[in-house]
CSV table of C-alpha atoms in Angstrom, one decimal:
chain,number,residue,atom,x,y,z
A,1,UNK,CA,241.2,94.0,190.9
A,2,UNK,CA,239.2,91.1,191.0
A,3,UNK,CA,239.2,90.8,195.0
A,4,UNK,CA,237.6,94.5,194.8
A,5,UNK,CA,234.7,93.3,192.5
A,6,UNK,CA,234.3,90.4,194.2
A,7,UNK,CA,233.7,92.4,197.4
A,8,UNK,CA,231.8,94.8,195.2
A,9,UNK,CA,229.4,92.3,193.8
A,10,UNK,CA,228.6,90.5,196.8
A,11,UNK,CA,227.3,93.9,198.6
A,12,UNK,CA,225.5,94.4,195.7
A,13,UNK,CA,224.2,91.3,195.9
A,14,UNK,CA,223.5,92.0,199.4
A,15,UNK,CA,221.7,95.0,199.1
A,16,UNK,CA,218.9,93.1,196.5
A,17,UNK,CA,218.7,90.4,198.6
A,18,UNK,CA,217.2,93.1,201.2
A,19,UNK,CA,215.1,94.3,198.5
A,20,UNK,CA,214.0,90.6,197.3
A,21,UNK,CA,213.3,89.7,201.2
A,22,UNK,CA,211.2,93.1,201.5
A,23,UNK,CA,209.2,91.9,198.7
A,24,UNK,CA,209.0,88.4,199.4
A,25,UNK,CA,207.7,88.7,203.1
A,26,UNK,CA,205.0,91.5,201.8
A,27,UNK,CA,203.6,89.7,198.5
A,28,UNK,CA,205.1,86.3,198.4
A,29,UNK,CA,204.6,84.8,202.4
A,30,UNK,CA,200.5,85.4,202.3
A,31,UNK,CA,200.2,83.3,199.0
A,32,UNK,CA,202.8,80.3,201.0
A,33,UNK,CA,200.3,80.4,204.0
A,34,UNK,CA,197.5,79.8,201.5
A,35,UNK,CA,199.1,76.7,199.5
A,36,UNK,CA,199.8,75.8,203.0
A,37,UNK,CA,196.1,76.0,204.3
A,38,UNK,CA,195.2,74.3,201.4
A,39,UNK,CA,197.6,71.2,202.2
A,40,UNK,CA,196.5,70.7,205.3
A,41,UNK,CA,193.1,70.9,204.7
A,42,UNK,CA,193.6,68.4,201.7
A,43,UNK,CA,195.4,65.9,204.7
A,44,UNK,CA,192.8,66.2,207.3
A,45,UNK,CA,190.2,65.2,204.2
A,46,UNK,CA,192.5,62.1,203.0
A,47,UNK,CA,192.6,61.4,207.1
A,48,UNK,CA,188.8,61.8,207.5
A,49,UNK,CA,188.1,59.7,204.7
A,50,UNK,CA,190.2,57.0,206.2
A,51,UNK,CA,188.5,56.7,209.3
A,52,UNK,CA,184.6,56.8,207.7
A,53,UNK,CA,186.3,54.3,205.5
A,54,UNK,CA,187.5,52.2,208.5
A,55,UNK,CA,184.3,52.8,210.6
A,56,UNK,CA,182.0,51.0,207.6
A,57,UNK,CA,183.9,48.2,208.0
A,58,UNK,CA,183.3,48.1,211.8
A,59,UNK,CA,187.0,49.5,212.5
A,60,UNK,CA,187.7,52.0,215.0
A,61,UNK,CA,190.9,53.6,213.9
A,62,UNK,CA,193.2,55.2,216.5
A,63,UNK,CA,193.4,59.1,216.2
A,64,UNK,CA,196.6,60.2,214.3
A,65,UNK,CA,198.2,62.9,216.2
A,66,UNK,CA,199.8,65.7,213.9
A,67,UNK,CA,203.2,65.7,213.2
A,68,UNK,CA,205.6,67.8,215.8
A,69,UNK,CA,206.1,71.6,214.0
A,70,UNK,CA,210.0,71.1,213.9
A,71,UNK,CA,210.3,75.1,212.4
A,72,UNK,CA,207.0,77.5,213.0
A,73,UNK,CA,206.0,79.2,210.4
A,74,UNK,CA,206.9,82.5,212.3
A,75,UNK,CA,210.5,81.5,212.1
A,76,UNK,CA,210.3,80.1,208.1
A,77,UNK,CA,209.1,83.9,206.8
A,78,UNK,CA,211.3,85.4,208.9
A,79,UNK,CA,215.2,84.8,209.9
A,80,UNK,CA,214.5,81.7,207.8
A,81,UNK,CA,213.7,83.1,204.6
A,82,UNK,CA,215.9,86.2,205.3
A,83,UNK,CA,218.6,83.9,205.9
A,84,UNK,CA,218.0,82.5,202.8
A,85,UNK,CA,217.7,85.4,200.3
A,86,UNK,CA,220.7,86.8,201.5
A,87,UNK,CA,222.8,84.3,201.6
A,88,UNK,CA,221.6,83.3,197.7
A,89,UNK,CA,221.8,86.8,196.5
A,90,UNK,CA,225.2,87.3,198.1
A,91,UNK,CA,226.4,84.7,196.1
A,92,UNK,CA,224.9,85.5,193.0
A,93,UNK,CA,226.3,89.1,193.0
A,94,UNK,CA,229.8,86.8,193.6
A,95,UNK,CA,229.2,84.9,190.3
A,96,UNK,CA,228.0,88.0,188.8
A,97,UNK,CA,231.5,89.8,189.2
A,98,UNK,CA,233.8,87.1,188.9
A,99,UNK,CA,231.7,86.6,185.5
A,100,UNK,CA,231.9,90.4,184.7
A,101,UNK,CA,235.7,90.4,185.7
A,102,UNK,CA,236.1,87.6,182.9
A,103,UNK,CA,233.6,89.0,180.3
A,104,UNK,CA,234.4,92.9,180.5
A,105,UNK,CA,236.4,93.6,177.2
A,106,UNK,CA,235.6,89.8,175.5
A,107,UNK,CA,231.8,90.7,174.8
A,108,UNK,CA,232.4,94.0,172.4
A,109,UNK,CA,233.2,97.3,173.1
A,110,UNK,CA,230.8,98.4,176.1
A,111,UNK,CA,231.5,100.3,179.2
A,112,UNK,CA,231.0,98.9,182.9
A,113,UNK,CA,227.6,99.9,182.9
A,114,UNK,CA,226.2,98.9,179.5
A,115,UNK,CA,228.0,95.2,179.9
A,116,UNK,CA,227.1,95.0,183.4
A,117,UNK,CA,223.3,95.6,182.3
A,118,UNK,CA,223.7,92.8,179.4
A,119,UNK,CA,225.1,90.4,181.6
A,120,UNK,CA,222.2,90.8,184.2
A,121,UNK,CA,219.9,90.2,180.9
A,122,UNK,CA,221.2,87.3,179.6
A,123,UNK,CA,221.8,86.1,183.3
A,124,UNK,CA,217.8,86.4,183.8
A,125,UNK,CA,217.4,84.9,180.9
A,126,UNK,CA,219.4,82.1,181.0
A,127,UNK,CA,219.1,81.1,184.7
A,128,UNK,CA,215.3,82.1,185.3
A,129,UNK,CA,213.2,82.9,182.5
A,130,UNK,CA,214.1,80.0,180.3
A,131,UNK,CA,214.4,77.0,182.6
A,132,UNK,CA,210.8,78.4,184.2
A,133,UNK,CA,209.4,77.8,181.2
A,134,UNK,CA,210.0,74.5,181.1
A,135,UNK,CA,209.9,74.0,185.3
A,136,UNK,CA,207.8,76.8,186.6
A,137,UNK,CA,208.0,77.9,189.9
A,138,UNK,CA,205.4,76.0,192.6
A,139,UNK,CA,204.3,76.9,196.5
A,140,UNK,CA,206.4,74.7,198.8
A,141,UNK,CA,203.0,73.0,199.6
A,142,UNK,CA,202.8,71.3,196.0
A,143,UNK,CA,204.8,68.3,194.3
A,144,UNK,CA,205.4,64.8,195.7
A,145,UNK,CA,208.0,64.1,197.9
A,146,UNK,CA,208.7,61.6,196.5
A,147,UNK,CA,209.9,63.0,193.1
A,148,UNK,CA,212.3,66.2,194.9
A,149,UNK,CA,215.6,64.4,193.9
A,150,UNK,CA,214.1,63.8,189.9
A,151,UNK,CA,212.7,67.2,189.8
A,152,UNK,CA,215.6,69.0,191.3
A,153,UNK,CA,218.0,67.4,189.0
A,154,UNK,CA,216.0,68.7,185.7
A,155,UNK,CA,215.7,72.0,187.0
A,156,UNK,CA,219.6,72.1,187.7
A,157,UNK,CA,220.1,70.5,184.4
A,158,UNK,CA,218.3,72.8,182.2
A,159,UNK,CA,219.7,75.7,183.8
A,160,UNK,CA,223.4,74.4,183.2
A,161,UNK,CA,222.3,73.7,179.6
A,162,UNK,CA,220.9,77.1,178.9
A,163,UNK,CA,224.4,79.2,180.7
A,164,UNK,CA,226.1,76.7,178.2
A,165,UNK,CA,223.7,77.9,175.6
A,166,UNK,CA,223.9,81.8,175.9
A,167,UNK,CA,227.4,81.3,176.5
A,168,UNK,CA,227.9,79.3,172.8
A,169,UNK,CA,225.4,82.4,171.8
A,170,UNK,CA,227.5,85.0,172.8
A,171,UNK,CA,230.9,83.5,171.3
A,172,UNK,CA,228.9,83.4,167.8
A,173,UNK,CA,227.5,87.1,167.8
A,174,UNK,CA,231.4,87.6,168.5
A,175,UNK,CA,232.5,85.5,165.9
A,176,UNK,CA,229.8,86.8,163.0
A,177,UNK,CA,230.2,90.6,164.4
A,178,UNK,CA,232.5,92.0,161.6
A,179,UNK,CA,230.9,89.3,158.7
A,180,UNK,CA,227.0,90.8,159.6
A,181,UNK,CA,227.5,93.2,161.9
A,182,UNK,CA,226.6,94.3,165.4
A,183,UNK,CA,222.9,93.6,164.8
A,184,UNK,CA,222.7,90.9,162.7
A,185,UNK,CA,225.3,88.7,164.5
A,186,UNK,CA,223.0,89.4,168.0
A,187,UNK,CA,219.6,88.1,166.1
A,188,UNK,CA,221.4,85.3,165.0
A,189,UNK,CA,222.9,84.1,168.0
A,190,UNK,CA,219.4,84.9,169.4
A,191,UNK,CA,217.9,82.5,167.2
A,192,UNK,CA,220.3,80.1,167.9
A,193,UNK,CA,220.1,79.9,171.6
A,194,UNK,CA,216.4,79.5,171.3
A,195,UNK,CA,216.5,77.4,168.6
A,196,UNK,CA,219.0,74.9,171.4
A,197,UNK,CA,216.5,75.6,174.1
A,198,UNK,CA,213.7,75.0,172.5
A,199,UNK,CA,215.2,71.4,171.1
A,200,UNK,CA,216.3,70.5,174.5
A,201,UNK,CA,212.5,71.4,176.4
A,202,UNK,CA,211.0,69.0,174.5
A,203,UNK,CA,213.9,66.2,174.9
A,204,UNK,CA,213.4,66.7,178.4
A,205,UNK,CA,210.6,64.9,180.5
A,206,UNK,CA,207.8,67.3,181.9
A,207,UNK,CA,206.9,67.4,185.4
A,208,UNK,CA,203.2,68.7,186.4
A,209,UNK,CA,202.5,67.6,190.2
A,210,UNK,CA,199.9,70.5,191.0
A,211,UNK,CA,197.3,68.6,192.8
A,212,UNK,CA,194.0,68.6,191.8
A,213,UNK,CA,191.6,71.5,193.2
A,214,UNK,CA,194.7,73.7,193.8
A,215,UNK,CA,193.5,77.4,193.4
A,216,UNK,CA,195.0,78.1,190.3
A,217,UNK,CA,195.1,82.2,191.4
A,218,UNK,CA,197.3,80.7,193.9
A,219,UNK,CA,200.0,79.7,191.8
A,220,UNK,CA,199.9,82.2,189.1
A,221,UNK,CA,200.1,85.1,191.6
A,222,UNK,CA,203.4,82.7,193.6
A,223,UNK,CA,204.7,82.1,190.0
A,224,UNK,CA,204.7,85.9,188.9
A,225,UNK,CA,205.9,86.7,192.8
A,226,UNK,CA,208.7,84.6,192.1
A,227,UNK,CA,209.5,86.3,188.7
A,228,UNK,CA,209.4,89.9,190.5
A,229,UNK,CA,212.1,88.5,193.1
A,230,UNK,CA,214.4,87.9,190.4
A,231,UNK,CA,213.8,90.8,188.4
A,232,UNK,CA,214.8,92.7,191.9
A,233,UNK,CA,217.5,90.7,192.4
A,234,UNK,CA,219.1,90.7,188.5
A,235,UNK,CA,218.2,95.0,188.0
A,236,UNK,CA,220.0,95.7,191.0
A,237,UNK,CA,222.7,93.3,190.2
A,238,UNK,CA,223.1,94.9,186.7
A,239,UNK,CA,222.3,98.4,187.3
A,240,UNK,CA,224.2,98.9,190.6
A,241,UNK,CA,227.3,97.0,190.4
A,242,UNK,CA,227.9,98.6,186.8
A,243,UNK,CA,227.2,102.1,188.3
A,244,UNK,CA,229.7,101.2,191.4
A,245,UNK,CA,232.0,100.1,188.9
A,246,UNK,CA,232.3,102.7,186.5
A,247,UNK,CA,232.3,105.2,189.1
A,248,UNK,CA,234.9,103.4,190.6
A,249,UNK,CA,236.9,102.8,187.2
A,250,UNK,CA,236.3,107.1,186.5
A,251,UNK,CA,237.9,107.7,190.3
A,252,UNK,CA,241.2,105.2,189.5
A,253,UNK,CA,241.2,107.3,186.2
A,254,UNK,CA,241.6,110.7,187.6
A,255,UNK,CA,243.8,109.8,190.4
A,256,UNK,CA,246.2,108.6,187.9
A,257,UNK,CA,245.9,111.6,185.7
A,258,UNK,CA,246.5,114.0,188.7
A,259,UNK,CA,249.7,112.2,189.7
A,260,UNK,CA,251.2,112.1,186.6
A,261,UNK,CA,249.9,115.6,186.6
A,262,UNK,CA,251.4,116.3,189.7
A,263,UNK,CA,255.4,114.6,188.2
């Protein structure tokens, strides 16, 4: 049972990684090539400056040649990001059944479709919408170098604190469902997830490397092309594999009826 949603949720996942990659070469690559243009034309100005800085003191500097392109740009917003979508959204839908497979019948009495969809929620929440709050997304162009490791470490942090915190959430709706009811348990364990997260933003240490001159319209429009890649990728994970599986669980359902029909 769990190999078949396994296999199930990973061609799901397959399928919105298509979609994400569809929307990510149309919308997101023109705005990468920008942050891009605006990098190197931000190194050619810190190079310039060098060299009228060097000539007023009567120093000829030699002219820097430009790094060897190790992967064109060509090959990045195509196999390369393909590459990459898929493989991440294969996983995902992976982690999304093997967490369905555990959850189904543990988070109240929903059908395959209705605690498929609620997963996907809490999984967008949890995994994206929260930690970007904190660490929105950037261009590949902006941030220092030098700081990756530290700023990849707090992104992965939060994002393990905030599963750990919607999963502590939805143990306590569980737990206060037959004291307050369906409704009342959910808005408190709602409050209580964003009362964690909100504690633990402003423990941790912000990050803001956008350098100075960057076109902001730039990074909103990459920021809200990243959100739009998830919310692909997290609808079609919720909304298909739920419809696969209840069809699937409706088809197991009626071949069993019509052989004990049938002895």
């Amino acid at each position: 049972m769990v190999g078949k949603l396994l296999a199930r949720g990973m061609l799901v996942g397959l399928i919105a990684g298509l979609l994400s990659f569809g929307f990510l070469k149309i919308v997101g690559e023109p705005l990468v090539d920008r942050a891009i243009a605006f990098e190197s034309a931000m190194d050619e100005a810190k190079a310039q400056a060098r060299i009228d800085e060097a000539k007023a003191k009567g120093i000829d500097l030699p002219k820097e040649e430009p790094e060897p392109e190790l992967v064109s740009r060509e090959v990045q917003g195509g196999i390369g990001l393909l590459t990459g979508v898929i493989i991440y959204s294969a996983a995902f839908g992976g982690l999304f059944a093997l967490v369905f497979a555990f959850a189904y019948g543990r988070m109240g009495d929903f059908g395959p479709r209705a605690a498929s969809a609620l997963l996907a929620l809490a999984g967008l929440v949890a995994v994206y919408i929260v930690p970007n709050l904190k660490y929105p997304a950037n261009p590949p162009s902006v941030g220092n170098p030098e700081t990756i490791g530290m700023r990849t470490a707090l992104y992965f942090a939060i994002i393990l604190i905030s599963l750990a915190a919607m999963i502590a959430a939805g143990s306590l709706r569980l737990r206060l469902n037959a004291r307050f009811g369906g409704w009342n348990a959910a808005l408190i364990a709602a409050v209580g997830y964003i009362a964690v997260m909100v504690v633990v933003s402003l423990a941790l240490p912000g990050v803001n490397e956008v350098p100075e001159g960057f076109p902001a319209p730039v990074l909103w429009q990459f920021r809200i092309t990243s959100l739009g890649a998830q919310l692909i990728l997290w609808a079609v994970l919720g909304l298909g594999f739920g419809a696969w599986t209840e069809r699937a669980a409706i088809a197991e359902t009626n071949g069993a009826r019509l052989k004990t029909a049938a002895v």
